[in-house]
Amino acid sequence: MVVFAYACGNNSNSESNNTDNTAGTAETATEEDTPEAAQIEYDEVVGHGKFTEENFEFAMEPQLTEKGNAIYSAKCQSCHKLTDEQLVGPGFAGVSERRTPVWIMNFLTNTDEMIDLDPALQEQLEVCMVRMPDQALSDDDALSIVSFFHANDAN
């Protein structure tokens, strides 16, 4: 009887240990799979964020461009030039030609995740060696900057 009770006790511990090990393995696999899944789903044309080609339409407006210039002066100018010259970060010349308006909107409103997911941004980070901080821009502010970028590139 004692041997039977002991054997049953060991089996439940073994099962419990196996379950714990299995759960640990499952958690590890999930953690490892998540970044790869995010990389696969990343769209280099749209970026990653709440804006998509279906829910965002860009039209340049003079009022937005003027507001974007003011935001650039207050938040961007200390690290970015309007030319192609690198300061702390890359210059803004040609950005509206290299990137779609929806990508720029997602970058400006979802900076940290975009830097983590976009291979080109990761390469740029290696060159600049300073990670762009999230500027906490509203959607309207970001739209103003997109308009400003287009006006800058048109000049």
mmCIF file of N, CA, C and O in Angstrom, residues 97-136:
data_model
loop_
_atom_site.group_PDB
_atom_site.id
_atom_site.type_symbol
_atom_site.label_atom_id
_atom_site.label_comp_id
_atom_site.label_asym_id
_atom_site.label_seq_id
_atom_site.Cartn_x
_atom_site.Cartn_y
_atom_site.Cartn_z
ATOM 1 N N GLU A 97 9.537 61.697 -51.590
ATOM 2 C CA GLU A 97 9.735 60.938 -52.824
ATOM 3 C C GLU A 97 10.134 59.491 -52.517
ATOM 4 O O GLU A 97 9.843 58.582 -53.285
ATOM 5 N N ARG A 98 10.802 59.306 -51.385
ATOM 6 C CA ARG A 98 11.253 57.965 -50.994
ATOM 7 C C ARG A 98 10.183 57.184 -50.227
ATOM 8 O O ARG A 98 10.167 55.955 -50.261
ATOM 9 N N ARG A 99 9.327 57.899 -49.535
ATOM 10 C CA ARG A 99 8.321 57.261 -48.675
ATOM 11 C C ARG A 99 6.929 57.753 -49.028
ATOM 12 O O ARG A 99 6.733 58.912 -49.404
ATOM 13 N N THR A 100 5.947 56.879 -48.851
ATOM 14 C CA THR A 100 4.558 57.253 -49.115
ATOM 15 C C THR A 100 4.024 58.087 -47.953
ATOM 16 O O THR A 100 4.522 57.986 -46.823
ATOM 17 N N PRO A 101 3.008 58.905 -48.206
ATOM 18 C CA PRO A 101 2.414 59.679 -47.110
ATOM 19 C C PRO A 101 1.917 58.795 -45.961
ATOM 20 O O PRO A 101 2.076 59.145 -44.790
ATOM 21 N N VAL A 102 1.351 57.637 -46.283
ATOM 22 C CA VAL A 102 0.842 56.754 -45.227
ATOM 23 C C VAL A 102 2.002 56.197 -44.389
ATOM 24 O O VAL A 102 1.896 56.068 -43.170
ATOM 25 N N TRP A 103 3.128 55.890 -45.013
ATOM 26 C CA TRP A 103 4.304 55.414 -44.269
ATOM 27 C C TRP A 103 4.792 56.510 -43.325
ATOM 28 O O TRP A 103 5.099 56.254 -42.165
ATOM 29 N N ILE A 104 4.882 57.744 -43.831
ATOM 30 C CA ILE A 104 5.344 58.859 -42.987
ATOM 31 C C ILE A 104 4.387 59.066 -41.825
ATOM 32 O O ILE A 104 4.824 59.282 -40.681
ATOM 33 N N MET A 105 3.096 58.999 -42.075
ATOM 34 C CA MET A 105 2.105 59.139 -40.988
ATOM 35 C C MET A 105 2.319 58.063 -39.934
ATOM 36 O O MET A 105 2.312 58.343 -38.733
ATOM 37 N N ASN A 106 2.487 56.813 -40.356
ATOM 38 C CA ASN A 106 2.710 55.728 -39.397
ATOM 39 C C ASN A 106 4.014 55.921 -38.637
ATOM 40 O O ASN A 106 4.077 55.681 -37.433
ATOM 41 N N PHE A 107 5.057 56.387 -39.317
ATOM 42 C CA PHE A 107 6.330 56.621 -38.633
ATOM 43 C C PHE A 107 6.205 57.732 -37.598
ATOM 44 O O PHE A 107 6.683 57.600 -36.470
ATOM 45 N N LEU A 108 5.555 58.817 -37.963
ATOM 46 C CA LEU A 108 5.448 59.947 -37.046
ATOM 47 C C LEU A 108 4.551 59.658 -35.845
ATOM 48 O O LEU A 108 4.747 60.230 -34.774
ATOM 49 N N THR A 109 3.582 58.778 -36.017
ATOM 50 C CA THR A 109 2.655 58.477 -34.922
ATOM 51 C C THR A 109 2.944 57.149 -34.233
ATOM 52 O O THR A 109 2.301 56.817 -33.233
ATOM 53 N N ASN A 110 3.903 56.391 -34.740
ATOM 54 C CA ASN A 110 4.226 55.067 -34.200
ATOM 55 C C ASN A 110 5.732 54.814 -34.340
ATOM 56 O O ASN A 110 6.162 53.765 -34.815
ATOM 57 N N THR A 111 6.501 55.790 -33.918
ATOM 58 C CA THR A 111 7.938 55.824 -34.165
ATOM 59 C C THR A 111 8.679 54.606 -33.646
ATOM 60 O O THR A 111 9.455 53.978 -34.366
ATOM 61 N N ASP A 112 8.461 54.255 -32.386
ATOM 62 C CA ASP A 112 9.233 53.163 -31.779
ATOM 63 C C ASP A 112 9.020 51.836 -32.492
ATOM 64 O O ASP A 112 9.984 51.131 -32.796
ATOM 65 N N GLU A 113 7.778 51.483 -32.766
ATOM 66 C CA GLU A 113 7.515 50.215 -33.448
ATOM 67 C C GLU A 113 8.054 50.218 -34.872
ATOM 68 O O GLU A 113 8.565 49.203 -35.345
ATOM 69 N N MET A 114 7.945 51.354 -35.539
ATOM 70 C CA MET A 114 8.461 51.424 -36.908
ATOM 71 C C MET A 114 9.974 51.216 -36.922
ATOM 72 O O MET A 114 10.486 50.499 -37.776
ATOM 73 N N ILE A 115 10.678 51.832 -35.990
ATOM 74 C CA ILE A 115 12.130 51.654 -35.941
ATOM 75 C C ILE A 115 12.468 50.189 -35.670
ATOM 76 O O ILE A 115 13.391 49.636 -36.255
ATOM 77 N N ASP A 116 11.689 49.549 -34.809
ATOM 78 C CA ASP A 116 11.934 48.143 -34.493
ATOM 79 C C ASP A 116 11.660 47.215 -35.666
ATOM 80 O O ASP A 116 12.282 46.162 -35.785
ATOM 81 N N LEU A 117 10.738 47.590 -36.550
ATOM 82 C CA LEU A 117 10.299 46.691 -37.617
ATOM 83 C C LEU A 117 10.896 46.981 -38.993
ATOM 84 O O LEU A 117 11.022 46.076 -39.806
ATOM 85 N N ASP A 118 11.227 48.217 -39.275
ATOM 86 C CA ASP A 118 11.646 48.589 -40.619
ATOM 87 C C ASP A 118 13.151 48.390 -40.802
ATOM 88 O O ASP A 118 13.951 49.048 -40.134
ATOM 89 N N PRO A 119 13.556 47.508 -41.702
ATOM 90 C CA PRO A 119 14.983 47.255 -41.917
ATOM 91 C C PRO A 119 15.761 48.507 -42.347
ATOM 92 O O PRO A 119 16.891 48.718 -41.914
ATOM 93 N N ALA A 120 15.151 49.358 -43.163
ATOM 94 C CA ALA A 120 15.840 50.577 -43.600
ATOM 95 C C ALA A 120 16.048 51.532 -42.431
ATOM 96 O O ALA A 120 17.092 52.180 -42.329
ATOM 97 N N LEU A 121 15.068 51.612 -41.540
ATOM 98 C CA LEU A 121 15.227 52.465 -40.354
ATOM 99 C C LEU A 121 16.295 51.908 -39.420
ATOM 100 O O LEU A 121 17.048 52.666 -38.804
ATOM 101 N N GLN A 122 16.381 50.594 -39.320
ATOM 102 C CA GLN A 122 17.412 49.987 -38.489
ATOM 103 C C GLN A 122 18.802 50.272 -39.064
ATOM 104 O O GLN A 122 19.737 50.552 -38.317
ATOM 105 N N GLU A 123 18.931 50.241 -40.383
ATOM 106 C CA GLU A 123 20.205 50.593 -41.019
ATOM 107 C C GLU A 123 20.543 52.060 -40.762
ATOM 108 O O GLU A 123 21.684 52.407 -40.485
ATOM 109 N N GLN A 124 19.528 52.921 -40.856
ATOM 110 C CA GLN A 124 19.730 54.346 -40.607
ATOM 111 C C GLN A 124 20.158 54.580 -39.159
ATOM 112 O O GLN A 124 20.996 55.432 -38.885
ATOM 113 N N LEU A 125 19.605 53.799 -38.254
ATOM 114 C CA LEU A 125 19.968 53.908 -36.845
ATOM 115 C C LEU A 125 21.441 53.575 -36.634
ATOM 116 O O LEU A 125 22.122 54.208 -35.830
ATOM 117 N N GLU A 126 21.947 52.623 -37.390
ATOM 118 C CA GLU A 126 23.377 52.277 -37.301
ATOM 119 C C GLU A 126 24.252 53.415 -37.795
ATOM 120 O O GLU A 126 25.344 53.640 -37.278
ATOM 121 N N VAL A 127 23.777 54.168 -38.776
ATOM 122 C CA VAL A 127 24.538 55.294 -39.313
ATOM 123 C C VAL A 127 24.481 56.484 -38.348
ATOM 124 O O VAL A 127 25.497 57.082 -38.013
ATOM 125 N N CYS A 128 23.267 56.811 -37.900
ATOM 126 C CA CYS A 128 23.076 57.994 -37.042
ATOM 127 C C CYS A 128 23.465 57.727 -35.587
ATOM 128 O O CYS A 128 23.846 58.645 -34.872
ATOM 129 N N MET A 129 23.326 56.488 -35.166
ATOM 130 C CA MET A 129 23.672 56.044 -33.812
ATOM 131 C C MET A 129 22.846 56.709 -32.706
ATOM 132 O O MET A 129 23.211 56.668 -31.540
ATOM 133 N N VAL A 130 21.756 57.353 -33.070
ATOM 134 C CA VAL A 130 20.834 57.936 -32.097
ATOM 135 C C VAL A 130 19.430 57.565 -32.531
ATOM 136 O O VAL A 130 19.036 57.831 -33.670
ATOM 137 N N ARG A 131 18.683 56.961 -31.622
ATOM 138 C CA ARG A 131 17.312 56.553 -31.916
ATOM 139 C C ARG A 131 16.394 57.770 -31.810
ATOM 140 O O ARG A 131 16.445 58.501 -30.832
ATOM 141 N N MET A 132 15.581 57.979 -32.826
ATOM 142 C CA MET A 132 14.650 59.106 -32.789
ATOM 143 C C MET A 132 13.632 58.892 -31.683
ATOM 144 O O MET A 132 12.969 57.851 -31.623
ATOM 145 N N PRO A 133 13.479 59.858 -30.796
ATOM 146 C CA PRO A 133 12.467 59.719 -29.747
ATOM 147 C C PRO A 133 11.063 59.955 -30.306
ATOM 148 O O PRO A 133 10.894 60.683 -31.289
ATOM 149 N N ASP A 134 10.096 59.343 -29.674
ATOM 150 C CA ASP A 134 8.704 59.558 -30.043
ATOM 151 C C ASP A 134 8.365 61.012 -29.721
ATOM 152 O O ASP A 134 8.571 61.471 -28.597
ATOM 153 N N GLN A 135 7.851 61.743 -30.683
ATOM 154 C CA GLN A 135 7.543 63.161 -30.494
ATOM 155 C C GLN A 135 6.117 63.401 -29.992
ATOM 156 O O GLN A 135 5.716 64.550 -29.822
ATOM 157 N N ALA A 136 5.359 62.344 -29.768
ATOM 158 C CA ALA A 136 3.977 62.442 -29.265
ATOM 159 C C ALA A 136 3.145 63.390 -30.135
ATOM 160 O O ALA A 136 2.460 64.281 -29.630
#
